[in-house]
XYZ file of C-alpha atoms in Angstrom:
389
model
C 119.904 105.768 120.616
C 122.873 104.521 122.540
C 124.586 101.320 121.412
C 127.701 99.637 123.449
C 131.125 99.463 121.080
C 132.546 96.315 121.209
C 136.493 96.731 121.498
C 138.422 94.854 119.384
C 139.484 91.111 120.817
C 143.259 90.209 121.399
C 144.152 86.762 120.360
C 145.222 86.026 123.932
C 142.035 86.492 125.192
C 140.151 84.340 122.068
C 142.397 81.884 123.380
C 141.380 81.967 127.001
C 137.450 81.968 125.571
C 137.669 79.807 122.676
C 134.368 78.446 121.899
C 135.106 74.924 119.495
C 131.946 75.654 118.198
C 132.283 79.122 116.394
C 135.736 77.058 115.022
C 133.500 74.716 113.675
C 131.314 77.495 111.923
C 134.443 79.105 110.113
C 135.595 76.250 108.968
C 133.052 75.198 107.146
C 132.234 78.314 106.085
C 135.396 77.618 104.716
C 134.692 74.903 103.086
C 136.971 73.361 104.210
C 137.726 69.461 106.573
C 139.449 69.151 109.614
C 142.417 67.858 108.053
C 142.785 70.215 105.463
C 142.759 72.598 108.401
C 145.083 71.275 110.335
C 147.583 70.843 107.694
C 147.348 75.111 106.818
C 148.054 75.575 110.699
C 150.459 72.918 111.212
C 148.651 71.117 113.018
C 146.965 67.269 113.305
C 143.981 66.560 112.499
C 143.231 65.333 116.007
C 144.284 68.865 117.347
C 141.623 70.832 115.861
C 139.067 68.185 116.620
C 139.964 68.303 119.999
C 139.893 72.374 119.610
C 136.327 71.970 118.199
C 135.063 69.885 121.047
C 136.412 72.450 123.183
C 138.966 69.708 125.022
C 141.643 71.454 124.294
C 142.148 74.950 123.553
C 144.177 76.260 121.507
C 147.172 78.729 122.165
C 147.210 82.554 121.407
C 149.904 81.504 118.129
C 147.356 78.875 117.121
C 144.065 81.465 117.255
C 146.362 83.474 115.005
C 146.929 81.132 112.696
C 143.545 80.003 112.638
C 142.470 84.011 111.944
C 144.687 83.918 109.484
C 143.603 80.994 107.867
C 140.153 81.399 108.040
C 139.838 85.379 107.353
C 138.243 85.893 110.883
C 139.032 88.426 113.433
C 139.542 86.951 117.346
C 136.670 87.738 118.305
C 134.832 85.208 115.627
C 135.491 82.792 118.450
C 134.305 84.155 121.685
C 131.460 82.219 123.127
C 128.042 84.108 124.250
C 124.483 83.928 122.592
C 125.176 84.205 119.322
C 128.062 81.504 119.791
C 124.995 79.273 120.495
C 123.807 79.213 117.810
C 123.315 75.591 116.735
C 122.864 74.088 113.123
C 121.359 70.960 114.669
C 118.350 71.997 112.810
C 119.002 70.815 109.394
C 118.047 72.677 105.874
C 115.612 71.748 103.456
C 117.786 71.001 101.035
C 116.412 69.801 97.809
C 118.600 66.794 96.680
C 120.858 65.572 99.445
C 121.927 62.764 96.582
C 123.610 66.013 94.268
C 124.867 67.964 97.360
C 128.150 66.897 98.812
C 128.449 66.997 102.394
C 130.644 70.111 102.517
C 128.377 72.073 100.412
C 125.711 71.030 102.825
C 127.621 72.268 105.925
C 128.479 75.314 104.137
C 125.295 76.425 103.682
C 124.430 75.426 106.707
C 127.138 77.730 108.057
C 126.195 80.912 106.237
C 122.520 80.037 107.751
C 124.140 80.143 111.121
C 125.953 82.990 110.446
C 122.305 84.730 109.218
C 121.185 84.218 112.457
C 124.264 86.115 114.225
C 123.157 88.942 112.096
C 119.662 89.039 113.052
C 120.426 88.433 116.669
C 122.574 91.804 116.083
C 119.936 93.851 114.651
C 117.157 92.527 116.490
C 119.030 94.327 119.261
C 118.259 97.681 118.229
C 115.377 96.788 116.027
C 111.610 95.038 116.667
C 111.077 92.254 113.677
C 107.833 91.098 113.081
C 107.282 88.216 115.430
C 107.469 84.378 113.457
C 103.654 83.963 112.942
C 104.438 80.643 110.990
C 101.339 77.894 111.539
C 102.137 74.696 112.215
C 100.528 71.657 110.430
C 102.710 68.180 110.489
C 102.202 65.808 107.512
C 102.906 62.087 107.273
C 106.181 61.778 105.502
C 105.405 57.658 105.089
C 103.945 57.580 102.036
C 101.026 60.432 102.488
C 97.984 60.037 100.326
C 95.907 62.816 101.722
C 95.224 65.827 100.872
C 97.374 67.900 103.809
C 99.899 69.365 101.684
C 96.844 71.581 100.200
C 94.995 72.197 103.312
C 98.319 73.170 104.902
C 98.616 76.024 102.103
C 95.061 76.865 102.930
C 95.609 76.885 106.043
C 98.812 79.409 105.600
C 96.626 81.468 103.681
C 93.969 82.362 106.078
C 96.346 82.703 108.755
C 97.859 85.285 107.687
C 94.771 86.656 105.932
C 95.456 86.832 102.301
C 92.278 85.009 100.718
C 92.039 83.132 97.947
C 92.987 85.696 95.240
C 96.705 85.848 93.393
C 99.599 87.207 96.007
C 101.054 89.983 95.667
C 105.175 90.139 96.856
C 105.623 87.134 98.519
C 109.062 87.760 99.890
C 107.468 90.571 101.571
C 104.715 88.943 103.002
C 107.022 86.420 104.346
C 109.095 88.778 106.383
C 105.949 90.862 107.272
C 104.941 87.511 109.522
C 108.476 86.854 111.058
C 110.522 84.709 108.715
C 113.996 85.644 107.270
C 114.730 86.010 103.809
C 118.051 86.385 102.640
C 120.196 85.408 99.419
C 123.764 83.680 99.955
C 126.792 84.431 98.678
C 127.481 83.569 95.292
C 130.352 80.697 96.750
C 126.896 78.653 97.341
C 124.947 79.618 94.012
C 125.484 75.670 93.487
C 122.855 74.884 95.919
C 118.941 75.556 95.345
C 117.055 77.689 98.040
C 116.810 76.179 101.508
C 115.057 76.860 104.103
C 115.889 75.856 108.150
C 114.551 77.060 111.523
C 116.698 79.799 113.609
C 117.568 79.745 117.155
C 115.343 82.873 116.741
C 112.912 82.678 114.380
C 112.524 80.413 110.620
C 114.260 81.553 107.051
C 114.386 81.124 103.730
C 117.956 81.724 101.533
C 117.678 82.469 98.120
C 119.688 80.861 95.242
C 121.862 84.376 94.385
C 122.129 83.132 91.124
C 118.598 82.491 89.868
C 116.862 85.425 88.095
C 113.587 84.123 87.601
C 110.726 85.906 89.239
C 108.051 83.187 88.683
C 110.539 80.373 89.824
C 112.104 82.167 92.496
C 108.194 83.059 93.773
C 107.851 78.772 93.738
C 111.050 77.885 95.549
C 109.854 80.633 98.569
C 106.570 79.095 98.381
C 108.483 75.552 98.786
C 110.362 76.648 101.572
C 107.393 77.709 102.904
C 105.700 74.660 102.654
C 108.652 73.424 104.862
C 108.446 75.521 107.335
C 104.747 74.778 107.868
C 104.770 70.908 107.542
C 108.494 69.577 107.622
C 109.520 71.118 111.384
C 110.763 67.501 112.361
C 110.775 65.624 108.763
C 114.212 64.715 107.320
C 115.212 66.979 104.672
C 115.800 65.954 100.930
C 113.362 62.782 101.323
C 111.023 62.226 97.516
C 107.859 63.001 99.547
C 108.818 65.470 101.739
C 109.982 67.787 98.467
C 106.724 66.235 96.662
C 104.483 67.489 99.914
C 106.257 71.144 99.508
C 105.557 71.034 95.832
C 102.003 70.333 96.096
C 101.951 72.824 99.573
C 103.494 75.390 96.729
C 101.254 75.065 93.610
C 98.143 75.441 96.154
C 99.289 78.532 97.718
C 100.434 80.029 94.462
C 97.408 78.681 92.652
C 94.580 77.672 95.096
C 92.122 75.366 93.490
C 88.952 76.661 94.347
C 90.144 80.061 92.298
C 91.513 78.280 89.753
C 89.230 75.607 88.343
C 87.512 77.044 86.147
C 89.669 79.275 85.194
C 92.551 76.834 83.748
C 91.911 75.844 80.137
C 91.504 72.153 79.418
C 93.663 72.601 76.148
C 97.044 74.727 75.701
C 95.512 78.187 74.886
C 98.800 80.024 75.427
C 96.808 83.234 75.030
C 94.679 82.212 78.634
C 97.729 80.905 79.992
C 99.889 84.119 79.746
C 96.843 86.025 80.845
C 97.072 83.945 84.063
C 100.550 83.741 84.007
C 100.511 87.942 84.695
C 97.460 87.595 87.019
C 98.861 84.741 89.420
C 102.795 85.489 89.301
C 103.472 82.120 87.772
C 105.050 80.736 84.999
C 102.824 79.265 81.982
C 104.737 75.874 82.831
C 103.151 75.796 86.546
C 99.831 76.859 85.059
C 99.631 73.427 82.417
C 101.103 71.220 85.328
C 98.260 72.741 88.037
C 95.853 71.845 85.002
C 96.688 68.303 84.544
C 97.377 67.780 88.420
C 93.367 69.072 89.207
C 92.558 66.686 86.214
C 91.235 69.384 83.829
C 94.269 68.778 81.035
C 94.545 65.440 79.677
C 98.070 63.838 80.250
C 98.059 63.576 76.704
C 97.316 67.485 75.966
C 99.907 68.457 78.607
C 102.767 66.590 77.430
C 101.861 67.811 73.564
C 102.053 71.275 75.886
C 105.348 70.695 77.112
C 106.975 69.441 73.965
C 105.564 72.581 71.802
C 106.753 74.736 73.980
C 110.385 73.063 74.366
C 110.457 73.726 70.467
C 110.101 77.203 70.798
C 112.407 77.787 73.616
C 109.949 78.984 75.925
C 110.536 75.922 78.544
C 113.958 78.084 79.057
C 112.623 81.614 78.522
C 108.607 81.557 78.378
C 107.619 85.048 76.265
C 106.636 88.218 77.559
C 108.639 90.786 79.921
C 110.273 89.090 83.101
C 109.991 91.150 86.336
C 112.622 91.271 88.604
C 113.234 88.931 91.565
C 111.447 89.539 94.154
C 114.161 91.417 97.134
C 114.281 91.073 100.798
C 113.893 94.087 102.619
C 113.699 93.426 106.580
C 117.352 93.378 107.243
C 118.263 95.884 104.785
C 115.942 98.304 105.998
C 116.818 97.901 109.358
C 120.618 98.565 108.241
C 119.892 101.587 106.886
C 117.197 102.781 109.807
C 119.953 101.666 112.025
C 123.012 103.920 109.972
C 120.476 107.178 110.277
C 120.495 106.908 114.470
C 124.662 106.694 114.025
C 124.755 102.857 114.179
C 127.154 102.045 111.511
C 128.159 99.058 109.323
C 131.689 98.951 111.320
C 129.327 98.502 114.524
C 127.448 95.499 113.235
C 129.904 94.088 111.616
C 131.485 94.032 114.678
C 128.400 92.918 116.995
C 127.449 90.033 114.381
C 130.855 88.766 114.729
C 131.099 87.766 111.222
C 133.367 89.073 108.244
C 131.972 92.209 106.480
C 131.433 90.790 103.422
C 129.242 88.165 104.738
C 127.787 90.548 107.135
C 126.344 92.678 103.556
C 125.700 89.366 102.054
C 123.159 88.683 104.684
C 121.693 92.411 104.857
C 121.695 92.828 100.501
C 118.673 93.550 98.799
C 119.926 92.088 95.594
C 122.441 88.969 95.352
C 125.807 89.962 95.523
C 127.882 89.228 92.447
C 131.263 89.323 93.386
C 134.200 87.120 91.243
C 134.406 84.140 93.364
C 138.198 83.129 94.570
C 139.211 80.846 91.629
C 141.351 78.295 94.494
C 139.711 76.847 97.365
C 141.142 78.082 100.387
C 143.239 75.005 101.213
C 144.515 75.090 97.623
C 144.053 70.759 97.794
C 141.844 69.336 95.086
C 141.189 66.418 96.363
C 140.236 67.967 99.863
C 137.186 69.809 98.274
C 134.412 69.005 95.382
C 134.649 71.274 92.060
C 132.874 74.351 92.782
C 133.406 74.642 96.931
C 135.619 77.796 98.284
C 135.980 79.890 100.938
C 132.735 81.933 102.247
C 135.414 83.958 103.475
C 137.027 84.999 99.933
């Protein structure tokens, strides 16, 4: 296989290309706001604006400084398909009341910067095409029942039946969609879930090593993606409609009726539990919800099993978190043919450690930077730093 090498980009020349956009993407991958930006370059506030809007551009000294700055190399801000790349297509983010702003765009960011990645391997490698049906659902106060019959629906699409599922990461990527975790800088926010200038993904909280609840948030974000292409994220009943779109497709109904025990036999519920891939808690809720528990018997459920702990840690062996393995497998397919990190690093356009971020099986759990990268306090919320770090 033959693959073009990219030279290395001279700041003179990012200067005479400068796409505004891609110096939008680093800086909030950043975390960080214009005018904390402009102050590390020595600049005003309405300079880099204007340098995002691409009405001024900046000069060679300035990309420089901005490289430095921002930890990217010159080429970061060449324009070209990947530069396209738009993040008008907002996340599903859980609680857009308890996630600031420029957490939000952050993420957003590193979902962007996903996408560069793919676009890169997809290159040299044939994904799975997106086989994601589509079913919208009133977000105005929906009674129905569409949440569940989009589930269904999901189900027999891709032709899984009505029985427990097996690796649901993997059978997410095996019908087109992207699953990645993000950096540990963003372990603050829950999984999301957006739609790609090439095809729809799901990031994974890098932080959360819960099989059965990391199984529910995919099946969330998959809920999303099916129902919630236009909705606005965050919304009560749009995360109610992926909640109910979840416990369906984890635990259809019509498989699970009579199965579910009326009172808290812990001894059916961990046999289930190990059957279905879900956690003892989802099993009582699913009970109550299809009216076979009383709400009585399920909150005398919840409040034994608070007592003994197992609301944090429910008993038995926890399996590992499920792991992506689309883009890592295509990394390594990729390194046997001589097409090395260095290379797509370098066609990706993004910094390496980002770059093996995206393409990780497992979270990555490097020490994160302990100042944010414009060292002001009162320029970022506890907790944001630099993607970059």
């Amino acid at each position: 296989m033959q693959t073009t090498r990219r030279t290395e980009v001279q700041v003179g020349d990012a200067s005479r290309l400068f796409d505004g956009k891609r110096l939008t993407l680093a800086r909030q991958l950043a975390g960080m706001r214009k005018n904390a930006l402009a102050a590390r370059i020595d600049k005003s506030a309405t300079a880099v604006a204007a340098y995002e809007n691409n009405s001024k551009r900046p000069a060679p000294s300035t990309v420089a400084q901005l490289c430095l700055t921002l930890g990217v190399d010159p080429g970061f801000f060449l324009p070209g398909s990947q530069g396209a790349a738009s993040t008008d297509a907002l996340p599903h983010f859980r609680s857009l009341r308890t996630t600031s702003q420029l957490v939000r765009d952050q993420a957003t960011a590193y979902g962007v910067v996903a996408g560069d990645v793919s676009a890169a391997l997809e290159r040299y490698v044939e994904f799975p095409d997106p086989a994601v049906p589509r079913l919208s659902v009133d977000i105005d106060g929906d009674d129905s029942d569409l949440p569940e019959q989009a589930a269904r629906m999901l189900r027999e699409s891709w032709g899984v039946g009505e029985g427990p599922l097996g690796h649901l990461v993997r059978l997410a990527e095996n019908n087109g969609i992207v699953v990645v975790f993000s950096p540990p800088q963003t372990a603050s926010v829950d999984a999301y879930s957006f739609e790609g200038q090439n095809r729809p993904a799901i990031v994974l909280n890098p932080a959360k090593f819960d099989y059965y609840r990391q199984r529910f948030d995919v099946a969330h974000e998959l809920g999303h993606l099916v129902m919630h292409v236009d909705a606005e994220p965050g919304g009560k009943i749009v995360e109610d409609q992926a909640h109910r779109f979840a416990a369906e497709l984890l635990m259809p109904a019509d498989a699970l009726r009579d199965a579910l025990p009326s009172k808290a036999d812990y001894r059916v519920l961990a046999m289930l539990k190990e059957e279905w891939g879900v956690s003892m808690q989802a099993l009582l809720y699913r009970s109550r919800s299809l009216g076979i528990m009383s709400d009585v018997t399920y909150r005398n459920a919840v409040t034994y099993m608070s007592a003994k702990g197992w609301r944090r840690r429910e008993p038995g062996v926890m399996p590992a978190v499920e792991q992506p393995s689309l883009f890592p497998k295509a990394v390594e397919i990729l390194g046997q043919v001589g097409i090395g990190e260095t290379d797509l690093v370098r066609e990706s356009r993004v910094p390496v450690n980002l770059f093996r971020a995206v393409v990780s099986r497992t979270p990555i759990h490097e020490e994160a930077a302990k100042i944010p990268v414009d060292g002001d306090a009162e320029e970022l919320p506890s907790g944001v730093i630099s993607l970059f770090s």
